[in-house]
Coordinates of C-alpha atoms and ligand atoms in Angstrom, one line a residue:
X1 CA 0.0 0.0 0.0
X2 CA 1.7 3.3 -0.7
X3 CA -0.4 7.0 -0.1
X4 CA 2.0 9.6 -2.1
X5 CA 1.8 13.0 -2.5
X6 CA 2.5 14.9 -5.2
X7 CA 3.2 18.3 -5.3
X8 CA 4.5 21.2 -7.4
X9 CA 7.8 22.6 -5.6
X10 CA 8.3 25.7 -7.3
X11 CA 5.9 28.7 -8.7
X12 CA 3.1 26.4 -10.5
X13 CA 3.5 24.9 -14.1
X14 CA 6.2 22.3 -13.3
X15 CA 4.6 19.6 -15.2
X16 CA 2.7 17.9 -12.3
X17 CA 0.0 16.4 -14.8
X18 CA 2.5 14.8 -16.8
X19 CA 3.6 12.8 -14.1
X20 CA 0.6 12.1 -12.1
X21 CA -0.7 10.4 -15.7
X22 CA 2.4 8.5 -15.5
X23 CA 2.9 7.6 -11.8
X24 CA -1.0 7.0 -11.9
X25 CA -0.8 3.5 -13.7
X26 CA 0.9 2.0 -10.3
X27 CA -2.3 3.6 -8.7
X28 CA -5.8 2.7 -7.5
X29 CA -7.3 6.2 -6.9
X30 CA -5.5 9.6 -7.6
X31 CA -7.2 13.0 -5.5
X32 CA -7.1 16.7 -6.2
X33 CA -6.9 18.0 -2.4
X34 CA -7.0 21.8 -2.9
X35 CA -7.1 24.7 -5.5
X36 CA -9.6 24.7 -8.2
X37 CA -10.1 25.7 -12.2
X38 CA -6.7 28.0 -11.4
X39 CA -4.8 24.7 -12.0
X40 CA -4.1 23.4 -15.7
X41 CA -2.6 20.2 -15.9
X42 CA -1.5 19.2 -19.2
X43 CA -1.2 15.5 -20.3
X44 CA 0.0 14.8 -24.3
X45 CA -0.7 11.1 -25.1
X46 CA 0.7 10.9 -28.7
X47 CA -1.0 13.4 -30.5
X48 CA -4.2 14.1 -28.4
X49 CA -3.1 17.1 -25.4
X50 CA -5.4 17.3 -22.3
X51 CA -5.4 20.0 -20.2
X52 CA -7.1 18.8 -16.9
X53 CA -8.3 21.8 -14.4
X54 CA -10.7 20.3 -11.8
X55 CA -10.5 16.4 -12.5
X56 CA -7.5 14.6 -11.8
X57 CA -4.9 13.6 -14.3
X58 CA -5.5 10.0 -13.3
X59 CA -9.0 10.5 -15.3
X60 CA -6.7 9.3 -18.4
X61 CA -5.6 6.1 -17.4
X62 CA -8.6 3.6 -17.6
X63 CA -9.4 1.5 -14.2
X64 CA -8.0 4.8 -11.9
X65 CA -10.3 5.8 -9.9
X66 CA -10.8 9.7 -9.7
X67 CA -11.7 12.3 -7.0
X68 CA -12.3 15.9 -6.0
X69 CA -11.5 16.4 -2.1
X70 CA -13.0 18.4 0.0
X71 CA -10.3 21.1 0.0
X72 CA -10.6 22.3 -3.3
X73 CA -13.2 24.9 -4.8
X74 CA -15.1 23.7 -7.9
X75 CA -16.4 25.5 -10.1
X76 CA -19.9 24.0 -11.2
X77 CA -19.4 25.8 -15.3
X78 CA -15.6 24.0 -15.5
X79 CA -16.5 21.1 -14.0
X80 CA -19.1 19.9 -17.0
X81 CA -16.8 21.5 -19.6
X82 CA -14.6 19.3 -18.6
X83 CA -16.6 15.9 -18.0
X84 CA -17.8 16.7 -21.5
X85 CA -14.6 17.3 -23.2
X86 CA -13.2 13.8 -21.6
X87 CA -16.6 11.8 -22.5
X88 CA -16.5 13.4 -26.4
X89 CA -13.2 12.1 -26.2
X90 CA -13.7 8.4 -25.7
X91 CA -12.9 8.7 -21.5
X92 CA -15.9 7.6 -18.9
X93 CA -15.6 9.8 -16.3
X94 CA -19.3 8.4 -15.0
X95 CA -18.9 5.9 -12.0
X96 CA -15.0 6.9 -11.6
X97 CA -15.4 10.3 -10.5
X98 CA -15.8 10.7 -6.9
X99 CA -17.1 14.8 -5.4
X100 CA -16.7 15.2 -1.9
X101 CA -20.0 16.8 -0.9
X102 CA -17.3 19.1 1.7
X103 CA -16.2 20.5 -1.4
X104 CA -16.8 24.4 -1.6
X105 CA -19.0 26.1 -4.9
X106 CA -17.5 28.7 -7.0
X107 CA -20.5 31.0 -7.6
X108 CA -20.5 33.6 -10.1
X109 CA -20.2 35.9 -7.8
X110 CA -16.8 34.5 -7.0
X111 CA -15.3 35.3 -10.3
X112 CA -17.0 38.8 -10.6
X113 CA -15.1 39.8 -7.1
X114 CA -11.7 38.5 -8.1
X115 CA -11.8 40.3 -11.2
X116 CA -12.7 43.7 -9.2
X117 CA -10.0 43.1 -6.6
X118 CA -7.6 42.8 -9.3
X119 CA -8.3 46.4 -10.1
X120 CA -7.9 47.5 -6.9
X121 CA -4.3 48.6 -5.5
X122 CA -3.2 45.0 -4.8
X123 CA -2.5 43.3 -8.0
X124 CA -1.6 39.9 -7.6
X125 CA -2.5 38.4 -11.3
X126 CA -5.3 35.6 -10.4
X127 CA -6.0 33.8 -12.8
X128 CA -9.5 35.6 -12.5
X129 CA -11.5 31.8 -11.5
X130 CA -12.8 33.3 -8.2
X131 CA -10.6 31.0 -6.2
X132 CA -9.7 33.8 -3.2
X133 CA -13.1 35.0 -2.6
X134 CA -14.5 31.5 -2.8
X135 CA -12.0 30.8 -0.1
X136 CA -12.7 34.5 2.0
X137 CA -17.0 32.5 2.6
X138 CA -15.6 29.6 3.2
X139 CA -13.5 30.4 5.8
X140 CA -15.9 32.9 7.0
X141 CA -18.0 30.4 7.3
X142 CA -20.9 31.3 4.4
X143 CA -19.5 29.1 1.5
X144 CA -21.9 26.8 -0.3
X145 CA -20.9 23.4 -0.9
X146 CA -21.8 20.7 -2.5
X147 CA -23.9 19.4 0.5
X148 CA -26.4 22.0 0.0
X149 CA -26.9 21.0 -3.4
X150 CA -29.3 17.9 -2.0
X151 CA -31.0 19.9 -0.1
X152 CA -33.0 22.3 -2.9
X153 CA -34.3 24.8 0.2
X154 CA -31.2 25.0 1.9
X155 CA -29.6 25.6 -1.5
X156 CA -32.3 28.6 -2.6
X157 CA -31.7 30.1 0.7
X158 CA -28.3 30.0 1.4
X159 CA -27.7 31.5 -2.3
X160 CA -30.0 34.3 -1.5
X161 CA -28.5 35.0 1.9
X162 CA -25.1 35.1 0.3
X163 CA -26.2 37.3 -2.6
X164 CA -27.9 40.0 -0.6
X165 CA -24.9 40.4 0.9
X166 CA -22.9 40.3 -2.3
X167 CA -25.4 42.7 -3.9
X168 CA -24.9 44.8 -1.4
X169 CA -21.1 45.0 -2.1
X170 CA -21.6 45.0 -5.4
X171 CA -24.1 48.3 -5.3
X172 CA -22.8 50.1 -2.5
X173 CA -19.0 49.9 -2.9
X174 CA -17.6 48.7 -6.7
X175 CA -20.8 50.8 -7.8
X176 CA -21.5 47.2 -9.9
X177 CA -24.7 46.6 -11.3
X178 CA -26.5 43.6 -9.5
X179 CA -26.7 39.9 -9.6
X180 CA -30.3 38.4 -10.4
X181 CA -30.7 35.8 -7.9
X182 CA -33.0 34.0 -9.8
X183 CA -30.9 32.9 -12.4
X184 CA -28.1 32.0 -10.0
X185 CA -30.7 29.3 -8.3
X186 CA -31.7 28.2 -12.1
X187 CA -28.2 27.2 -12.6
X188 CA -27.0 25.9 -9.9
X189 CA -30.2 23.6 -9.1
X190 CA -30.0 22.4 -12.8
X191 CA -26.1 21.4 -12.1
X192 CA -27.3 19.9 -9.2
X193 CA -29.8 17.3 -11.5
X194 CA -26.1 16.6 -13.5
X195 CA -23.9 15.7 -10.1
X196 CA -26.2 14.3 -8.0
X197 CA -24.3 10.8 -8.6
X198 CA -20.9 12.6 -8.2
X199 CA -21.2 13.2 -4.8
X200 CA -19.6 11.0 -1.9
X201 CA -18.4 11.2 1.4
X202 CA -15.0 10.8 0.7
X203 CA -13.1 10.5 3.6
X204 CA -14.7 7.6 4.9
X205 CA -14.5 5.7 0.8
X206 CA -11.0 7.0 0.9
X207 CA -10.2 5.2 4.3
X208 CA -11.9 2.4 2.8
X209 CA -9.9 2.5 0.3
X210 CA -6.9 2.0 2.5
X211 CA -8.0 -0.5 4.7
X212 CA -8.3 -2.8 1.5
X213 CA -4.4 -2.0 1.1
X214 CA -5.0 -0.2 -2.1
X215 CA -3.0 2.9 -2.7
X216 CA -3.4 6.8 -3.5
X217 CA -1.8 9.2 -5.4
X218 CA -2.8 12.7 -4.2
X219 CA -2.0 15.2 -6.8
X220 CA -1.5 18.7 -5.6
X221 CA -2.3 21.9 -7.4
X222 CA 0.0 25.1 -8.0
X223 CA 3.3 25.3 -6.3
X224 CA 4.5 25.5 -2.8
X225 CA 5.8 28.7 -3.2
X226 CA 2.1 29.9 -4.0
X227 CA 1.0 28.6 -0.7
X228 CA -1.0 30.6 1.6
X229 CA 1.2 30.0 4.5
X230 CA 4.6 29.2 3.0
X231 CA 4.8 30.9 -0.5
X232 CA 5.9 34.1 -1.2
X233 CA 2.9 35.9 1.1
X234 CA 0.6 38.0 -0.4
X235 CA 1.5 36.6 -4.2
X236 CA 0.4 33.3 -3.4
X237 CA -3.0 31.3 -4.4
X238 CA -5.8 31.0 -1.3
X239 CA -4.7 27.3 -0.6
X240 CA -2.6 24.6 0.7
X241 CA -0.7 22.9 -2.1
X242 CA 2.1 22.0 -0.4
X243 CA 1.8 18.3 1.2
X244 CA 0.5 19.4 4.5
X245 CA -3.0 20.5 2.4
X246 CA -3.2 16.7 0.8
X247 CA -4.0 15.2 4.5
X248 CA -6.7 18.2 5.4
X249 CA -7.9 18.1 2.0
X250 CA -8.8 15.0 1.0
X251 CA -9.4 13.7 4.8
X252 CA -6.2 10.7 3.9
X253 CA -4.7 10.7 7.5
X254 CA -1.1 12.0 8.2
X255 CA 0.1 8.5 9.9
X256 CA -0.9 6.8 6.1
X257 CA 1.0 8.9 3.8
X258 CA 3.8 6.9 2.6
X259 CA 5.8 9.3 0.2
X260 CA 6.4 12.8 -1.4
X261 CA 7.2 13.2 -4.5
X262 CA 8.3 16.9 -5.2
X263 CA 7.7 18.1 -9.2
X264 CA 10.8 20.1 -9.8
X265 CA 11.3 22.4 -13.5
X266 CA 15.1 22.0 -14.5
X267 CA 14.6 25.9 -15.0
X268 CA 11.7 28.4 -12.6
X269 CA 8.6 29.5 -14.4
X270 CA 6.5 32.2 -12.4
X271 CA 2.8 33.6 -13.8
X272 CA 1.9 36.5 -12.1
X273 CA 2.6 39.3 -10.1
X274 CA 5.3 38.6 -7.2
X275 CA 9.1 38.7 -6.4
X276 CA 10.8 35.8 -8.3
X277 CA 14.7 36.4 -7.7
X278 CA 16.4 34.1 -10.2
X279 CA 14.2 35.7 -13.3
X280 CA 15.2 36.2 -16.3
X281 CA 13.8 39.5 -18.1
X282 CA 16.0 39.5 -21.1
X283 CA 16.9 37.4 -24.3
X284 CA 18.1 34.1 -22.2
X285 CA 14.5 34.0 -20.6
X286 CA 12.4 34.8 -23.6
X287 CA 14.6 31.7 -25.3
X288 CA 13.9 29.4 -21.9
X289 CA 9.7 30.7 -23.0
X290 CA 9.5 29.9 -26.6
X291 CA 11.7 26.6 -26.2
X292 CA 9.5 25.3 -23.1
X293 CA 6.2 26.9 -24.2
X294 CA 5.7 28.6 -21.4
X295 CA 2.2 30.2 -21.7
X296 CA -0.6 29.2 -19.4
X297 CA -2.2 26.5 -19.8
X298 CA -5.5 28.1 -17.6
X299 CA -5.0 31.7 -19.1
X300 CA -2.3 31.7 -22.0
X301 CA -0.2 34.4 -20.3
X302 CA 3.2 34.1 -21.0
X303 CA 5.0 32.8 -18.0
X304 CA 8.3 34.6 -16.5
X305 CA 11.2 32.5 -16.8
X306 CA 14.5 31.9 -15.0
X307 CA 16.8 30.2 -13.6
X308 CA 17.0 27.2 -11.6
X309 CA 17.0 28.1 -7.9
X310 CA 18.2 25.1 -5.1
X311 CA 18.3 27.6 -2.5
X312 CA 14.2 27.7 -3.3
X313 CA 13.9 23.8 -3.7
X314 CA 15.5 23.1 -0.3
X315 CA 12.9 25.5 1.1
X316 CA 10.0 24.0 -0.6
X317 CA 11.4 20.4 0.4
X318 CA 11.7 21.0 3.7
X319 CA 8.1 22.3 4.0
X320 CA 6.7 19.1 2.1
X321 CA 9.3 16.4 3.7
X322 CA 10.0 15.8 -0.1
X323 CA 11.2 11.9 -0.3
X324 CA 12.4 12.2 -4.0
X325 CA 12.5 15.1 -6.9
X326 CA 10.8 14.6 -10.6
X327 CA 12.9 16.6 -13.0
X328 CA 10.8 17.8 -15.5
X329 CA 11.5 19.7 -18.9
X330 CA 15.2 18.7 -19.0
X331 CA 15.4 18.5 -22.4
X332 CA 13.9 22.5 -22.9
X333 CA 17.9 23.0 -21.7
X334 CA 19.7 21.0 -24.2
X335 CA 20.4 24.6 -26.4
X336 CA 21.9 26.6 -24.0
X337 CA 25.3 27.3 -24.3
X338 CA 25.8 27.9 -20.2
X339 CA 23.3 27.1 -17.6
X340 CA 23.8 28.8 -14.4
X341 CA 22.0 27.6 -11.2
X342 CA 21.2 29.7 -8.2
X343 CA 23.0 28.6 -4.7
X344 CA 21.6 31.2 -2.3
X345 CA 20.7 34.8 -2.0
X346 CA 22.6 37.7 -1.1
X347 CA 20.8 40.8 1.1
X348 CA 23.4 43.7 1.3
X349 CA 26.0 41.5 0.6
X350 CA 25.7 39.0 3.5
X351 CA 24.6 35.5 2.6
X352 CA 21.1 34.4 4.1
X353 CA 20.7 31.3 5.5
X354 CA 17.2 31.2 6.0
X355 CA 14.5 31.5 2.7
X356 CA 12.8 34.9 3.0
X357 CA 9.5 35.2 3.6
X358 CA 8.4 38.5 3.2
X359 CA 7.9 39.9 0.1
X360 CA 10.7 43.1 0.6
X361 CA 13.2 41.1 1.6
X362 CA 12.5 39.1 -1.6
X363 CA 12.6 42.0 -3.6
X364 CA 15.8 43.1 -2.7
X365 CA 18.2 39.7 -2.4
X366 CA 20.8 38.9 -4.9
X367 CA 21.3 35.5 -6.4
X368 CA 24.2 34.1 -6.5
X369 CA 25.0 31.5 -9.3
X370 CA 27.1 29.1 -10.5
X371 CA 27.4 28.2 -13.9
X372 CA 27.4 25.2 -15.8
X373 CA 28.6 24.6 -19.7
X374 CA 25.4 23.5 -21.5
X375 CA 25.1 19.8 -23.3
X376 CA 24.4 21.3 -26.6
X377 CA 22.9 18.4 -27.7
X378 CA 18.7 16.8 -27.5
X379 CA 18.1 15.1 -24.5
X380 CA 14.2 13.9 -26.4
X381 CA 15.0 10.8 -27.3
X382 CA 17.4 9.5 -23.8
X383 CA 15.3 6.6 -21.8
X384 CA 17.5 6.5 -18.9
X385 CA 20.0 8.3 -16.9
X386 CA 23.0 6.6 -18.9
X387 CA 21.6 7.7 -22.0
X388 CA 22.0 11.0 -21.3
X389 CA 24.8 13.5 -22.4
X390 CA 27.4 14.0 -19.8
X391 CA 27.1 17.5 -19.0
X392 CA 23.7 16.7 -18.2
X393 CA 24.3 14.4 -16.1
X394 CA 26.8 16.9 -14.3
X395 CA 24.0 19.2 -14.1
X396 CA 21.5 16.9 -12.6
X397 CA 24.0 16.2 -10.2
X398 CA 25.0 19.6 -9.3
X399 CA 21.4 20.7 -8.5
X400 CA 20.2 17.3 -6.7
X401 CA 23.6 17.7 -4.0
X402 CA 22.9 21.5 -4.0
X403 CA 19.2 21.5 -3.6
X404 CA 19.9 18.2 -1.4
X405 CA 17.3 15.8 -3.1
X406 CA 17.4 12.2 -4.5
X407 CA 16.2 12.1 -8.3
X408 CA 13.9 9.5 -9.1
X409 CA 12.0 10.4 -12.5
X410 CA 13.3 12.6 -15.5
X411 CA 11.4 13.7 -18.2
X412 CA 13.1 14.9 -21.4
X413 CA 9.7 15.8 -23.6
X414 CA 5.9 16.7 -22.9
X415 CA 4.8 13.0 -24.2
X416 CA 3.6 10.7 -21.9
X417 CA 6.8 7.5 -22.9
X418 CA 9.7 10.4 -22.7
X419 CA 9.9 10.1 -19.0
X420 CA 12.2 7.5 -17.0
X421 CA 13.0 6.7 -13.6
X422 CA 16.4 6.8 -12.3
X423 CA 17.5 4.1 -9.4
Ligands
LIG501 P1 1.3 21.5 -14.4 O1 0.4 22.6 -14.1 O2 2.3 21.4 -13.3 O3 0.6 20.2 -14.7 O4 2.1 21.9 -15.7 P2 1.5 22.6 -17.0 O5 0.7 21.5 -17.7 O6 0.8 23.8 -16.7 O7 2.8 23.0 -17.8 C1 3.8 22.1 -18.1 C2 4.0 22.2 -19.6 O8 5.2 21.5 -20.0 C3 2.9 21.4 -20.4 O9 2.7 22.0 -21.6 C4 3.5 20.0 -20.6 O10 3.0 19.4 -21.8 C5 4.9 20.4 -20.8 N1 5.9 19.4 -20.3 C6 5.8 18.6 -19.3 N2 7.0 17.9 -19.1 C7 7.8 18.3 -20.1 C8 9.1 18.0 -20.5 O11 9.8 17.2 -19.9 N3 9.6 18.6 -21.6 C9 8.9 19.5 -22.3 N4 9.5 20.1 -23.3 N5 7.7 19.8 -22.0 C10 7.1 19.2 -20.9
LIG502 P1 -1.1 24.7 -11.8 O1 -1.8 23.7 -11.0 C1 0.9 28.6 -12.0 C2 -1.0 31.8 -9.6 C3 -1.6 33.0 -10.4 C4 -1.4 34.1 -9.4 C5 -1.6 33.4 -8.1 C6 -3.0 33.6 -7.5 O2 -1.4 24.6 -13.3 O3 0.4 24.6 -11.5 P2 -5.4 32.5 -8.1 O4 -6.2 32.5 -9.4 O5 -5.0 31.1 -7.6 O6 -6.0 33.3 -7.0 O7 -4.0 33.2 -8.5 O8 -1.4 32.0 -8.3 N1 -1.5 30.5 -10.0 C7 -0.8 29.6 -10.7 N2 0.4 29.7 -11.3 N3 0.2 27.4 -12.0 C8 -1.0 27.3 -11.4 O9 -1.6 26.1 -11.3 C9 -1.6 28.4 -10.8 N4 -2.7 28.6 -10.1 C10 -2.7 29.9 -9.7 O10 -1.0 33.2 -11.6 O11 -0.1 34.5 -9.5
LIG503 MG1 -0.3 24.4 -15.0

């Protein structure tokens, strides 16, 4: 029986749906614990590319069983787009997707107040799917979830609570014109008809789960440093990616969680606002873009790139207890002359020992690199460690004894059979 968490160890993006598809063939069920239609998780098997925002990337392997914990926020709209787009495609997501009915709603309301907030003074480039404010009612204790959709009065009334009071907000201090309650019940009663057969109570099933000795990949959203409480504070997302969210997420215990498995870029991508000290805003970075594709896969903005940054992977590995590393995206290196890879910050010319946490401090320190000469040669077609070019192989060994982490998968190409796993 093995319970492993996967999660994204830098800004987002690192390729965490390529490997969950991967890892999830040596897996019985695979959970999204946190996060919600922010997330875009893309999977490329052959010539067909998924890109997986609310259901897990396990959805693609037939037999896996699928499910959304109670941690993350889902968005009703996204939710069928995306059980459509996988049925039209061949994949049965009915009877192997599993909702917790703790899960949180995304109401339209949601969306409409991220997208004034990111007018406002604080900028922090959401991805505009009303993840923070969904978050704000349901830690203030308002939210709707997917409880009250089996309960049609409850539902009514709880949605009309909540938009008086949004209407209210909406009128009286964005000067906004009004939601019509009306047709937000309409809506959300008809997805109720759809998901009725979704819903389940997932801890217990997933503890069931267990006690039959089968195992679970939990697949985390985002990044750690976009975690509420450990990323880089306020230019984070409004949840708990890092492996501490898998256990109060999905309702997995602590004491069962066998591994973590941290998804680690060979480079640093960042999408939105925020400090990000090893960036690159010149040529080298705009070559590290159009080489890795780096463009949303929720949004299509172009994501800021840089350089690889082990002073920020020992952070993020000592937040999640990270057992082993996934290199992802090696191959997006193989034309670069030099590769430099970041050892530690510098604040007034001192060292730090410690990663900073706020956001001046961030700002302001100086990375200091090391630099590596580049392979120069394509890394797409190498099926094990041995295959690869020797300066490669130098460079995967710099980073793993600098950031302090054992490697065990590589992946050298977005396709699902140019991955390998390294002893
Ligand atoms: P996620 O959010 O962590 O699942 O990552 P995204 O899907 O947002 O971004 C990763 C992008 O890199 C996707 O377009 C993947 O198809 C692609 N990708 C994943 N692994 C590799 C790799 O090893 N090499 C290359 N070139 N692309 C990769
Ligand atoms: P995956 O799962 C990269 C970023 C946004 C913004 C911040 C807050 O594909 O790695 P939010 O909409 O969550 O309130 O935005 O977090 N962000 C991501 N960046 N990958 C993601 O997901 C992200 N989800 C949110 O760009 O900076
Ligand atoms: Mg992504």
């Amino acid at each position: 029986m093995s319970v492993t968490v996967l999660v994204g160890s830098q800004w987002g993006d690192e390729g965490k749906g390529k490997i969950v598809d991967l890892l999830s063939e040596r897996y019985d069920v695979v959970v999204r614990y946190q996060g919600g239609a922010n997330a875009g998780h893309t999977v490329e098997i052959g010539d067909q590319k998924y890109v997986l925002h609310l259901i897990p990337s396990g959805i693609l392997r037939p037999g896996v069983v699928c499910v959304i914990g109670n941690g993350v926020v889902v968005d009703p709209e996204a939710l069928l787009d995306e059980i459509n787009l996988l049925e039209k495609n061949g994949i049965t997501v009915k009877g192997r997707l599993f909702i917790s009915q703790n899960a949180h709603l995304i109401m339209p309301y949601h969306k409409l107040l991220d997208s004034i907030a990111e007018q406002g003074k604080q900028k922090i480039g959401t991805t505009g799917r009303g993840i923070g404010p969904c978050y704000i009612d349901k830690y203030a204790r308002r939210g709707i979830k997917i409880n009250d959709l089996l309960n049609r009065d409850v539902l009514k009334e709880k949605i009309r609570s909540n938009l008086e009071e949004k209407n209210n907000l909406l009128r009286k201090v964005y000067n906004v014109e009004e939601m019509d309650i009306d047709k937000i019940i309409n809506q959300y009663v008809e997805f109720d008809t759809i998901i009725d057969e979704y819903i389940k109570d997932v801890p217990s099933y997933l503890n069931s789960v267990l006690a039959e000795g089968k195992s679970i990949l939990l697949e985390g959203a985002q990044g750690t440093l976009l975690d509420v409480d450990f990323g880089t504070y306020p230019f984070v997302t409004s949840s708990h990616p890092s492996s501490g969210g898998a256990c109060t997420g999905s309702g997995v215990p602590p004491t069962k969680i066998t591994d973590v498995i941290g998804i680690v870029k060979a480079y640093t991508t960042r999408v939105g606002e925020g400090p990000f000290p090893t960036e690159l805003p010149d040529e080298t970075g705009e070559k590290l873009r159009s080489i890795g594709r780096e463009f949303g896969a929720t949004t299509g903005r172009p994501r800021r790139c840089g350089w690889f940054d082990a002073f920020l992977i020992k952070y993020s590995n000592m937040i999640n207890g990270t057992t082993s590393v996934a290199i992802t995206k090696l191959d997006v290196l193989d034309e670069f002359d030099e590769i430099k890879i970041c050892t530690g910050y510098e604040l007034n010319g001192k060292a730090l020992k410690v990663y900073p946490s706020d956001p001046l401090t961030m700002r302001n320190v100086k990375p200091v690199y090391v630099t590596m000469p580049g392979w120069k040669t394509s890394t797409a077609g190498c099926r094990s460690f041995a295959d690869l070019p020797k300066a490669a192989k130098e460079y995967l060994d710099f980073i793993s004894k600098e950031g302090e982490f054992k490697i065990s998968i590589i992946s050298v190409g977005p396709e699902r059979s140019q991955t390998f796993f390294v002893d």
